[in-house]
Amino acid sequence: MTKLSVNINKIATLRNSRGGDVPNVVEFAKDVQRFGAEGVTIHPRPDERHIKYQDARDLKPEVYTEYNIEGNPIESFVYLVLEVKPTQVTLVPDAVDAITSNAGWDTIKHKDFLVDVIKEFQSNDIRTSIFVDPVLKQIEGAKETGTDRIELYTEAFAHQHNIGNKDAVKPYAESAELANSLGLGINAGHDLSLDNIKFFKENIPDLLEVSIGHALIAESLYLGVENVIQMYLHKLK
């Protein structure tokens, strides 16, 4: 079964909008695990507009499933990850002013940089994953960096699926097949939802993990967090 990791950034966004500590991100992380989620994901950014660096530290003793920290490996991020030592670090090339992640790595252009960063994390027993577009040459480039896994950037699939284009999953399936042949683990994330997750899962061979935040939190406003997590788990079987 594909693991569900819940991205809790939106909970931090809501908290920060009023100041204080409501809702509490640590308590929410504990709850989603209790409700069946198999991982917790955070994506701290340099301006700390949602998840703060201190949140990453506070969550460490409370995440007993997989702990995944995403982000652009600038110096402060690298130091944070090495301090916290999560289960997995997902490297994302987002710009400082990006509203959300909007592109995968050019694994060929940035190979040397990625090799060095990945070695640093792996030497500290932190599994590494690289955020990539479903482009075969980029999958091949990811293999050359030494990463353990890739995370397929699924925004394009989600958009096309929403307008009825089922063929949009094909480049993701081809990328997954290549990744499998190269010995790379496969994660996926961005705009996956209850509407598209089952179809995506069924078409991606050996999908290990999905990271879902925005849609899951939005769906939970109507259906409840515990119920929504169970719905995702059912669709990911």
Coordinates of N, CA, C and O in Angstrom, one line a residue, residues 5-173:
S5 N 1.4 10.6 3.6 CA 2.1 11.6 4.4 C 1.3 12.9 4.3 O 1.0 13.4 3.3
V6 N 0.8 13.4 5.5 CA 0.0 14.6 5.5 C 0.9 15.9 5.7 O 1.6 16.0 6.7
N7 N 0.8 16.8 4.7 CA 1.5 18.0 4.8 C 0.7 19.0 5.6 O -0.4 19.3 5.3
I8 N 1.3 19.5 6.7 CA 0.5 20.3 7.7 C 0.8 21.8 7.6 O 0.5 22.6 8.5
N9 N 1.4 22.2 6.5 CA 1.7 23.6 6.3 C 0.5 24.5 6.4 O 0.6 25.6 7.0
K10 N -0.6 24.1 5.9 CA -1.8 24.9 6.0 C -2.3 25.2 7.4 O -2.9 26.2 7.7
I11 N -2.1 24.2 8.3 CA -2.4 24.4 9.7 C -1.6 25.5 10.3 O -2.1 26.4 11.0
A12 N -0.3 25.6 9.9 CA 0.6 26.7 10.3 C 0.2 28.0 9.8 O 0.3 29.0 10.4
T13 N -0.3 28.0 8.5 CA -0.8 29.2 7.9 C -1.9 29.8 8.6 O -2.0 31.0 8.9
L14 N -2.9 28.9 9.0 CA -4.0 29.4 9.8 C -3.6 29.9 11.1 O -4.1 31.0 11.6
R15 N -2.7 29.2 11.8 CA -2.2 29.7 13.1 C -1.6 31.0 13.0 O -1.9 32.0 13.8
N16 N -0.7 31.2 12.0 CA 0.0 32.5 11.9 C -0.9 33.6 11.5 O -0.5 34.8 11.8
S17 N -2.0 33.4 10.9 CA -2.9 34.5 10.5 C -3.5 35.2 11.7 O -3.9 36.4 11.5
R18 N -3.5 34.6 12.9 CA -4.0 35.3 14.1 C -2.9 35.4 15.2 O -3.2 36.0 16.2
G19 N -1.7 34.9 14.9 CA -0.8 34.9 16.0 C -1.1 33.8 17.0 O -2.1 33.1 16.9
G20 N -0.4 33.7 18.1 CA -0.7 32.7 19.1 C -0.4 31.3 18.6 O 0.5 31.1 17.7
D21 N -1.1 30.3 19.1 CA -0.8 28.9 18.9 C -2.0 28.1 18.6 O -2.1 26.9 18.9
V22 N -3.0 28.7 17.9 CA -4.2 28.0 17.6 C -4.5 28.1 16.1 O -4.6 29.3 15.6
P23 N -4.6 27.0 15.4 CA -4.4 25.6 15.8 C -3.0 25.3 16.1 O -2.1 25.9 15.5
N24 N -2.8 24.3 16.9 CA -1.4 23.9 17.3 C -0.9 22.8 16.3 O -1.5 21.8 16.2
V25 N 0.2 23.1 15.7 CA 0.7 22.2 14.6 C 1.2 20.9 15.2 O 1.0 19.8 14.5
V26 N 1.7 20.9 16.4 CA 2.2 19.7 17.0 C 1.0 18.7 17.3 O 1.0 17.5 17.0
E27 N 0.0 19.3 17.9 CA -1.2 18.5 18.2 C -1.9 18.0 17.0 O -2.3 16.9 16.9
F28 N -1.9 18.8 15.9 CA -2.5 18.4 14.7 C -1.7 17.2 14.1 O -2.3 16.2 13.6
A29 N -0.4 17.3 14.1 CA 0.5 16.2 13.7 C 0.2 14.9 14.4 O 0.2 13.8 13.9
K30 N 0.1 15.0 15.7 CA -0.2 13.9 16.6 C -1.6 13.3 16.2 O -1.7 12.0 16.1
D31 N -2.5 14.1 15.9 CA -3.9 13.7 15.6 C -3.9 12.9 14.2 O -4.5 11.9 14.1
V32 N -3.2 13.5 13.2 CA -3.3 12.8 11.9 C -2.6 11.5 11.9 O -3.1 10.5 11.3
Q33 N -1.6 11.3 12.8 CA -1.0 10.0 12.9 C -2.0 9.1 13.7 O -2.1 7.9 13.3
R34 N -2.6 9.6 14.7 CA -3.6 8.8 15.4 C -4.8 8.4 14.5 O -5.3 7.3 14.6
F35 N -5.1 9.2 13.5 CA -6.2 8.9 12.6 C -5.7 7.9 11.4 O -6.6 7.6 10.6
G36 N -4.5 7.6 11.4 CA -4.0 6.6 10.4 C -3.0 7.1 9.4 O -2.5 6.3 8.6
A37 N -2.7 8.4 9.4 CA -1.6 8.8 8.4 C -0.3 8.2 8.8 O 0.0 8.0 9.9
E38 N 0.4 7.8 7.7 CA 1.7 7.1 7.9 C 2.9 8.0 7.8 O 4.1 7.5 7.8
G39 N 2.7 9.3 7.8 CA 3.8 10.3 7.8 C 3.3 11.7 7.9 O 2.1 12.0 7.8
V40 N 4.2 12.6 8.3 CA 3.9 14.0 8.5 C 5.0 14.7 7.6 O 6.2 14.5 7.8
T41 N 4.5 15.7 6.8 CA 5.4 16.5 6.0 C 5.3 17.9 6.3 O 4.2 18.4 6.6
I42 N 6.4 18.6 6.3 CA 6.4 20.1 6.5 C 7.3 20.6 5.4 O 8.2 20.0 4.9
H43 N 7.1 21.9 5.1 CA 7.9 22.6 4.1 C 8.2 24.0 4.6 O 7.6 25.0 4.3
P44 N 9.2 24.1 5.5 CA 9.6 25.4 6.0 C 10.3 26.3 4.9 O 11.1 25.8 4.2
R45 N 9.9 27.5 4.8 CA 10.5 28.5 3.9 C 11.3 29.5 4.7 O 11.0 29.7 5.9
P46 N 12.2 30.2 4.0 CA 13.1 31.1 4.8 C 12.3 32.2 5.5 O 12.7 32.7 6.6
D47 N 11.1 32.7 4.9 CA 10.4 33.8 5.6 C 9.5 33.2 6.7 O 8.8 34.0 7.4
E48 N 9.4 31.9 6.8 CA 8.6 31.3 7.9 C 7.1 31.7 7.9 O 6.5 31.9 8.9
R49 N 6.6 31.9 6.6 CA 5.2 32.4 6.5 C 4.2 31.3 6.9 O 3.0 31.7 7.1
H50 N 4.6 30.1 7.0 CA 3.7 29.1 7.5 C 4.5 28.2 8.6 O 4.5 28.6 9.7
I51 N 5.1 27.1 8.2 CA 5.9 26.4 9.1 C 7.1 27.1 9.5 O 7.8 27.7 8.7
K52 N 7.4 27.2 10.8 CA 8.6 27.9 11.3 C 9.7 26.9 11.6 O 9.4 25.7 11.8
Y53 N 10.9 27.3 11.6 CA 12.0 26.4 11.8 C 11.8 25.8 13.2 O 12.1 24.6 13.4
Q54 N 11.3 26.5 14.2 CA 11.1 25.9 15.5 C 10.1 24.8 15.5 O 10.1 23.9 16.3
D55 N 9.1 25.0 14.6 CA 8.1 23.9 14.5 C 8.7 22.6 14.1 O 8.4 21.5 14.6
A56 N 9.7 22.7 13.2 CA 10.4 21.5 12.8 C 11.1 20.8 14.0 O 11.1 19.5 14.1
R57 N 11.6 21.6 14.8 CA 12.3 21.0 16.0 C 11.2 20.5 17.0 O 11.4 19.4 17.6
D58 N 10.1 21.2 17.2 CA 9.1 20.8 18.1 C 8.4 19.5 17.7 O 8.0 18.7 18.5
L59 N 8.3 19.3 16.4 CA 7.6 18.1 15.9 C 8.5 16.8 16.0 O 7.9 15.7 16.0
K60 N 9.8 17.0 16.0 CA 10.6 15.8 16.0 C 10.3 14.7 17.0 O 10.1 13.5 16.6
P61 N 10.1 15.0 18.3 CA 9.8 14.0 19.2 C 8.4 13.4 19.2 O 8.1 12.4 19.8
E62 N 7.5 14.1 18.4 CA 6.1 13.7 18.3 C 5.7 13.0 17.0 O 4.6 12.4 17.0
V63 N 6.6 13.0 16.0 CA 6.3 12.3 14.8 C 7.0 10.9 14.9 O 8.2 10.7 14.8
Y64 N 6.1 9.9 15.1 CA 6.6 8.5 15.3 C 6.4 7.7 14.0 O 6.8 6.5 13.9
T65 N 5.7 8.3 13.0 CA 5.7 7.7 11.7 C 6.8 8.2 10.9 O 7.9 8.6 11.4
E66 N 6.7 8.4 9.6 CA 7.8 9.0 8.8 C 7.7 10.5 8.9 O 6.6 11.1 8.8
Y67 N 8.8 11.1 9.1 CA 8.9 12.6 9.2 C 9.7 13.1 8.0 O 10.8 12.8 7.8
N68 N 9.0 13.9 7.1 CA 9.5 14.3 5.9 C 9.6 15.9 5.9 O 8.6 16.5 6.1
I69 N 10.8 16.4 5.7 CA 11.0 17.8 5.6 C 11.3 18.2 4.2 O 12.3 17.7 3.7
E70 N 10.5 19.1 3.6 CA 10.8 19.5 2.2 C 11.4 20.9 2.2 O 11.1 21.7 3.1
G71 N 12.1 21.2 1.2 CA 12.6 22.6 1.0 C 13.8 22.7 0.1 O 14.4 21.7 -0.3
N72 N 14.1 24.0 -0.2 CA 15.2 24.3 -1.0 C 16.5 24.3 -0.1 O 16.5 24.9 0.9
P73 N 17.5 23.5 -0.5 CA 18.6 23.3 0.4 C 19.6 24.5 0.5 O 20.8 24.3 0.2
I74 N 19.0 25.6 0.9 CA 19.9 26.7 1.2 C 20.6 26.4 2.5 O 20.2 25.5 3.2
E75 N 21.6 27.2 2.9 CA 22.4 26.9 4.1 C 21.6 26.7 5.3 O 21.8 25.7 6.1
S76 N 20.6 27.6 5.6 CA 19.8 27.5 6.9 C 19.0 26.3 6.9 O 18.8 25.6 7.9
F77 N 18.5 25.9 5.7 CA 17.6 24.7 5.6 C 18.5 23.4 5.9 O 18.1 22.5 6.6
V78 N 19.7 23.4 5.3 CA 20.6 22.2 5.5 C 20.9 22.1 6.9 O 20.8 21.0 7.5
Y79 N 21.2 23.2 7.6 CA 21.5 23.1 9.0 C 20.4 22.6 9.8 O 20.5 21.8 10.8
L80 N 19.2 23.1 9.5 CA 18.0 22.6 10.2 C 17.7 21.1 10.1 O 17.5 20.4 11.1
V81 N 17.8 20.6 8.9 CA 17.6 19.2 8.6 C 18.7 18.4 9.3 O 18.3 17.3 9.9
L82 N 19.9 18.8 9.3 CA 21.0 18.1 10.0 C 20.8 18.1 11.5 O 21.1 17.1 12.2
E83 N 20.2 19.1 12.0 CA 19.9 19.2 13.4 C 18.7 18.3 13.8 O 18.8 17.5 14.8
V84 N 17.6 18.3 13.0 CA 16.4 17.6 13.3 C 16.5 16.1 13.0 O 16.0 15.3 13.6
K85 N 17.2 15.8 11.9 CA 17.4 14.5 11.4 C 16.0 13.7 11.2 O 15.7 12.8 11.9
P86 N 15.2 14.2 10.2 CA 14.0 13.5 9.9 C 14.2 12.2 9.2 O 15.4 11.9 8.9
T87 N 13.2 11.5 9.0 CA 13.3 10.2 8.2 C 13.7 10.5 6.8 O 14.6 9.8 6.2
Q88 N 13.2 11.6 6.2 CA 13.4 11.9 4.8 C 13.5 13.4 4.6 O 12.8 14.1 5.3
V89 N 14.4 13.8 3.7 CA 14.4 15.2 3.3 C 14.1 15.2 1.8 O 14.6 14.4 1.0
T90 N 13.2 16.1 1.4 CA 12.8 16.2 0.0 C 13.3 17.5 -0.5 O 12.9 18.6 0.0
L91 N 14.2 17.5 -1.5 CA 14.8 18.7 -2.0 C 13.9 19.3 -3.1 O 13.6 18.7 -4.1
V92 N 13.5 20.6 -2.9 CA 12.6 21.3 -3.8 C 13.3 22.6 -4.2 O 13.7 23.4 -3.4
P93 N 13.3 22.9 -5.5 CA 14.0 24.1 -6.0 C 13.2 25.3 -6.0 O 13.2 26.1 -7.0
D94 N 12.3 25.5 -5.0 CA 11.4 26.7 -5.0 C 12.2 28.0 -4.7 O 13.0 28.1 -3.9
A95 N 11.7 29.0 -5.4 CA 12.3 30.4 -5.2 C 11.8 30.9 -3.9 O 10.8 30.5 -3.3
V96 N 12.6 31.8 -3.3 CA 12.2 32.4 -2.0 C 10.8 33.0 -2.0 O 10.1 32.9 -1.0
D97 N 10.4 33.6 -3.1 CA 9.1 34.3 -3.2 C 8.0 33.4 -3.8 O 6.9 33.9 -4.1
A98 N 8.2 32.1 -4.0 CA 7.2 31.2 -4.6 C 6.1 31.0 -3.6 O 6.3 30.8 -2.4
I99 N 4.8 31.1 -4.1 CA 3.7 30.9 -3.3 C 3.6 29.4 -2.9 O 3.4 29.0 -1.8
T100 N 3.9 28.6 -3.9 CA 4.0 27.1 -3.6 C 5.0 26.6 -4.6 O 5.4 27.3 -5.6
S101 N 5.4 25.3 -4.5 CA 6.4 24.7 -5.4 C 5.8 24.7 -6.8 O 4.6 24.3 -7.0
N102 N 6.6 25.0 -7.8 CA 6.1 25.1 -9.1 C 7.0 24.5 -10.2 O 6.7 24.7 -11.4
A103 N 8.0 23.8 -9.8 CA 8.8 23.1 -10.8 C 9.7 22.1 -10.1 O 10.1 22.3 -9.0
G104 N 10.1 21.1 -10.9 CA 11.1 20.2 -10.4 C 12.5 20.6 -10.7 O 12.7 21.6 -11.4
W105 N 13.5 19.9 -10.2 CA 14.9 20.2 -10.4 C 15.3 19.9 -11.8 O 14.8 19.0 -12.5
D106 N 16.2 20.7 -12.3 CA 17.0 20.3 -13.5 C 18.2 19.5 -13.0 O 19.2 20.1 -12.5
T107 N 18.0 18.2 -13.0 CA 19.0 17.4 -12.3 C 20.3 17.3 -13.1 O 21.3 16.8 -12.5
I108 N 20.3 17.7 -14.3 CA 21.5 17.7 -15.1 C 22.3 18.9 -14.9 O 23.5 18.9 -14.5
K109 N 21.6 20.1 -14.9 CA 22.3 21.4 -14.7 C 22.8 21.5 -13.3 O 23.9 22.0 -13.0
H110 N 22.1 21.0 -12.3 CA 22.4 21.1 -10.9 C 23.0 19.8 -10.3 O 23.0 19.7 -9.0
K111 N 23.5 18.9 -11.1 CA 24.0 17.6 -10.6 C 25.0 17.8 -9.5 O 24.9 17.2 -8.5
D112 N 26.1 18.6 -9.8 CA 27.2 18.6 -8.8 C 26.7 19.2 -7.4 O 27.1 18.6 -6.4
F113 N 25.8 20.2 -7.5 CA 25.3 20.7 -6.2 C 24.5 19.7 -5.5 O 24.6 19.5 -4.3
L114 N 23.6 19.0 -6.2 CA 22.7 18.0 -5.6 C 23.6 16.8 -5.1 O 23.3 16.3 -4.0
V115 N 24.6 16.4 -5.8 CA 25.4 15.3 -5.3 C 26.0 15.6 -3.9 O 26.0 14.8 -3.0
D116 N 26.5 16.9 -3.8 CA 27.1 17.3 -2.5 C 26.1 17.3 -1.4 O 26.4 16.8 -0.3
V117 N 25.0 17.9 -1.7 CA 23.9 18.0 -0.6 C 23.4 16.6 -0.2 O 23.3 16.3 1.0
I118 N 23.2 15.8 -1.2 CA 22.7 14.5 -0.9 C 23.6 13.6 -0.1 O 23.3 12.9 0.9
K119 N 24.9 13.7 -0.4 CA 25.9 13.0 0.3 C 25.9 13.4 1.8 O 26.1 12.6 2.7
E120 N 25.8 14.7 2.0 CA 25.8 15.3 3.4 C 24.6 14.7 4.2 O 24.8 14.2 5.3
F121 N 23.4 14.7 3.6 CA 22.2 14.1 4.3 C 22.4 12.6 4.5 O 22.1 12.1 5.6
Q122 N 22.8 11.9 3.5 CA 22.8 10.5 3.6 C 23.9 10.0 4.6 O 23.7 9.0 5.3
S123 N 25.0 10.8 4.7 CA 26.0 10.5 5.7 C 25.5 10.6 7.1 O 26.1 10.1 8.1
N124 N 24.3 11.3 7.3 CA 23.7 11.5 8.6 C 22.4 10.6 8.7 O 21.5 10.9 9.5
D125 N 22.4 9.6 7.8 CA 21.3 8.6 7.9 C 19.9 9.2 7.6 O 18.9 8.8 8.2
I126 N 19.9 10.2 6.7 CA 18.6 10.8 6.3 C 18.3 10.4 4.8 O 19.1 10.7 3.9
R127 N 17.2 9.8 4.6 CA 16.8 9.4 3.2 C 16.6 10.6 2.4 O 16.0 11.6 2.9
T128 N 17.0 10.6 1.2 CA 16.8 11.8 0.3 C 15.9 11.5 -0.8 O 15.8 10.4 -1.4
S129 N 15.1 12.6 -1.2 CA 14.2 12.5 -2.4 C 14.4 13.8 -3.1 O 14.6 14.9 -2.5
I130 N 14.3 13.8 -4.4 CA 14.4 15.0 -5.3 C 13.1 15.2 -6.0 O 12.5 14.3 -6.6
F131 N 12.6 16.4 -5.9 CA 11.3 16.8 -6.6 C 11.6 17.0 -8.1 O 12.5 17.8 -8.5
V132 N 10.9 16.2 -8.9 CA 11.2 16.3 -10.4 C 10.0 16.3 -11.2 O 8.9 15.8 -10.8
D133 N 10.1 16.9 -12.4 CA 9.0 16.8 -13.4 C 9.1 15.4 -14.0 O 10.1 14.8 -14.1
P134 N 8.0 15.0 -14.6 CA 7.9 13.7 -15.3 C 8.6 13.7 -16.7 O 7.9 13.5 -17.7
V135 N 9.9 13.9 -16.6 CA 10.7 14.0 -17.9 C 11.8 13.0 -17.8 O 12.6 13.0 -16.8
L136 N 11.9 12.1 -18.7 CA 12.8 10.9 -18.6 C 14.2 11.3 -18.4 O 14.9 10.7 -17.6
K137 N 14.7 12.3 -19.1 CA 16.1 12.7 -18.9 C 16.4 13.3 -17.5 O 17.5 13.1 -17.0
Q138 N 15.3 13.8 -16.9 CA 15.5 14.3 -15.5 C 15.5 13.2 -14.5 O 16.2 13.2 -13.5
I139 N 14.8 12.1 -14.8 CA 14.8 10.9 -14.0 C 16.2 10.3 -14.1 O 16.8 9.9 -13.0
E140 N 16.7 10.2 -15.3 CA 18.1 9.7 -15.4 C 19.1 10.5 -14.7 O 20.0 10.0 -14.1
G141 N 18.9 11.9 -14.8 CA 19.8 12.8 -14.1 C 19.7 12.6 -12.6 O 20.7 12.7 -11.9
A142 N 18.5 12.3 -12.1 CA 18.3 12.1 -10.6 C 19.1 10.9 -10.2 O 19.7 10.9 -9.1
K143 N 19.1 9.9 -11.0 CA 19.9 8.7 -10.6 C 21.4 9.0 -10.4 O 22.0 8.5 -9.5
E144 N 21.9 9.9 -11.3 CA 23.3 10.3 -11.2 C 23.6 11.1 -10.0 O 24.8 11.2 -9.6
T145 N 22.6 11.7 -9.3 CA 22.9 12.5 -8.1 C 23.1 11.6 -6.9 O 23.6 12.1 -5.8
G146 N 22.7 10.3 -6.9 CA 22.8 9.5 -5.8 C 21.6 9.5 -4.9 O 21.7 8.9 -3.8
T147 N 20.5 10.2 -5.2 CA 19.4 10.2 -4.4 C 18.7 8.9 -4.2 O 18.9 8.0 -5.0
D148 N 18.0 8.7 -3.1 CA 17.3 7.5 -2.8 C 16.0 7.4 -3.5 O 15.6 6.3 -4.0
R149 N 15.3 8.5 -3.6 CA 14.0 8.5 -4.2 C 13.8 9.8 -5.1 O 14.6 10.7 -5.0
I150 N 12.8 9.8 -5.9 CA 12.3 11.0 -6.5 C 10.9 11.3 -6.1 O 10.2 10.3 -5.6
E151 N 10.5 12.5 -6.1 CA 9.1 12.9 -5.9 C 8.6 13.5 -7.2 O 9.0 14.5 -7.6
L152 N 7.6 12.8 -7.8 CA 7.0 13.3 -9.0 C 6.1 14.5 -8.7 O 5.2 14.4 -7.9
Y153 N 6.4 15.6 -9.5 CA 5.6 16.8 -9.3 C 4.3 16.7 -10.1 O 4.3 16.7 -11.3
T154 N 3.2 16.6 -9.4 CA 1.9 16.2 -10.1 C 0.9 17.3 -10.4 O -0.2 17.0 -10.7
E155 N 1.3 18.5 -10.3 CA 0.4 19.6 -10.6 C -0.2 19.4 -12.0 O -1.5 19.6 -12.2
A156 N 0.6 19.2 -13.0 CA 0.1 19.1 -14.4 C -0.9 17.9 -14.6 O -1.9 18.1 -15.2
F157 N -0.6 16.8 -13.9 CA -1.5 15.7 -14.0 C -2.9 16.1 -13.3 O -4.0 15.8 -13.9
A158 N -2.8 16.7 -12.2 CA -4.0 17.1 -11.4 C -4.9 18.0 -12.3 O -6.1 17.9 -12.3
H159 N -4.3 19.0 -12.9 CA -5.0 20.0 -13.7 C -5.7 19.3 -14.9 O -6.9 19.5 -15.2
Q160 N -4.9 18.5 -15.6 CA -5.5 17.8 -16.8 C -6.5 16.8 -16.4 O -7.6 16.6 -17.1
H161 N -6.3 16.0 -15.3 CA -7.3 15.1 -14.9 C -8.6 15.8 -14.5 O -9.7 15.3 -14.8
N162 N -8.6 17.0 -14.0 CA -9.7 17.8 -13.6 C -10.6 18.1 -14.8 O -11.8 18.3 -14.7
I163 N -10.0 18.3 -16.0 CA -10.7 18.6 -17.2 C -11.0 17.4 -18.1 O -11.4 17.5 -19.2
G164 N -10.7 16.2 -17.5 CA -11.1 15.0 -18.2 C -10.0 14.3 -19.0 O -10.3 13.3 -19.7
N165 N -8.8 14.8 -19.0 CA -7.7 14.2 -19.8 C -7.0 13.1 -19.0 O -6.1 13.3 -18.3
K166 N -7.5 11.9 -19.2 CA -6.9 10.8 -18.5 C -5.5 10.4 -19.0 O -4.7 9.8 -18.3
D167 N -5.2 10.8 -20.2 CA -3.9 10.5 -20.7 C -2.7 11.3 -20.1 O -1.6 11.0 -20.2
A168 N -3.1 12.3 -19.2 CA -2.1 13.1 -18.6 C -1.3 12.3 -17.6 O -0.2 12.7 -17.2
V169 N -1.7 11.1 -17.2 CA -1.0 10.3 -16.3 C 0.2 9.5 -17.0 O 1.1 9.0 -16.3
K170 N 0.1 9.4 -18.3 CA 1.1 8.6 -19.1 C 2.6 9.0 -18.8 O 3.4 8.1 -18.6
P171 N 2.9 10.3 -18.9 CA 4.3 10.6 -18.6 C 4.8 10.3 -17.2 O 6.0 10.0 -17.0
Y172 N 3.8 10.3 -16.3 CA 4.2 9.9 -14.9 C 4.4 8.4 -14.8 O 5.3 7.9 -14.1
A173 N 3.5 7.6 -15.5 CA 3.7 6.2 -15.5 C 5.0 5.8 -16.2 O 5.8 4.9 -15.7

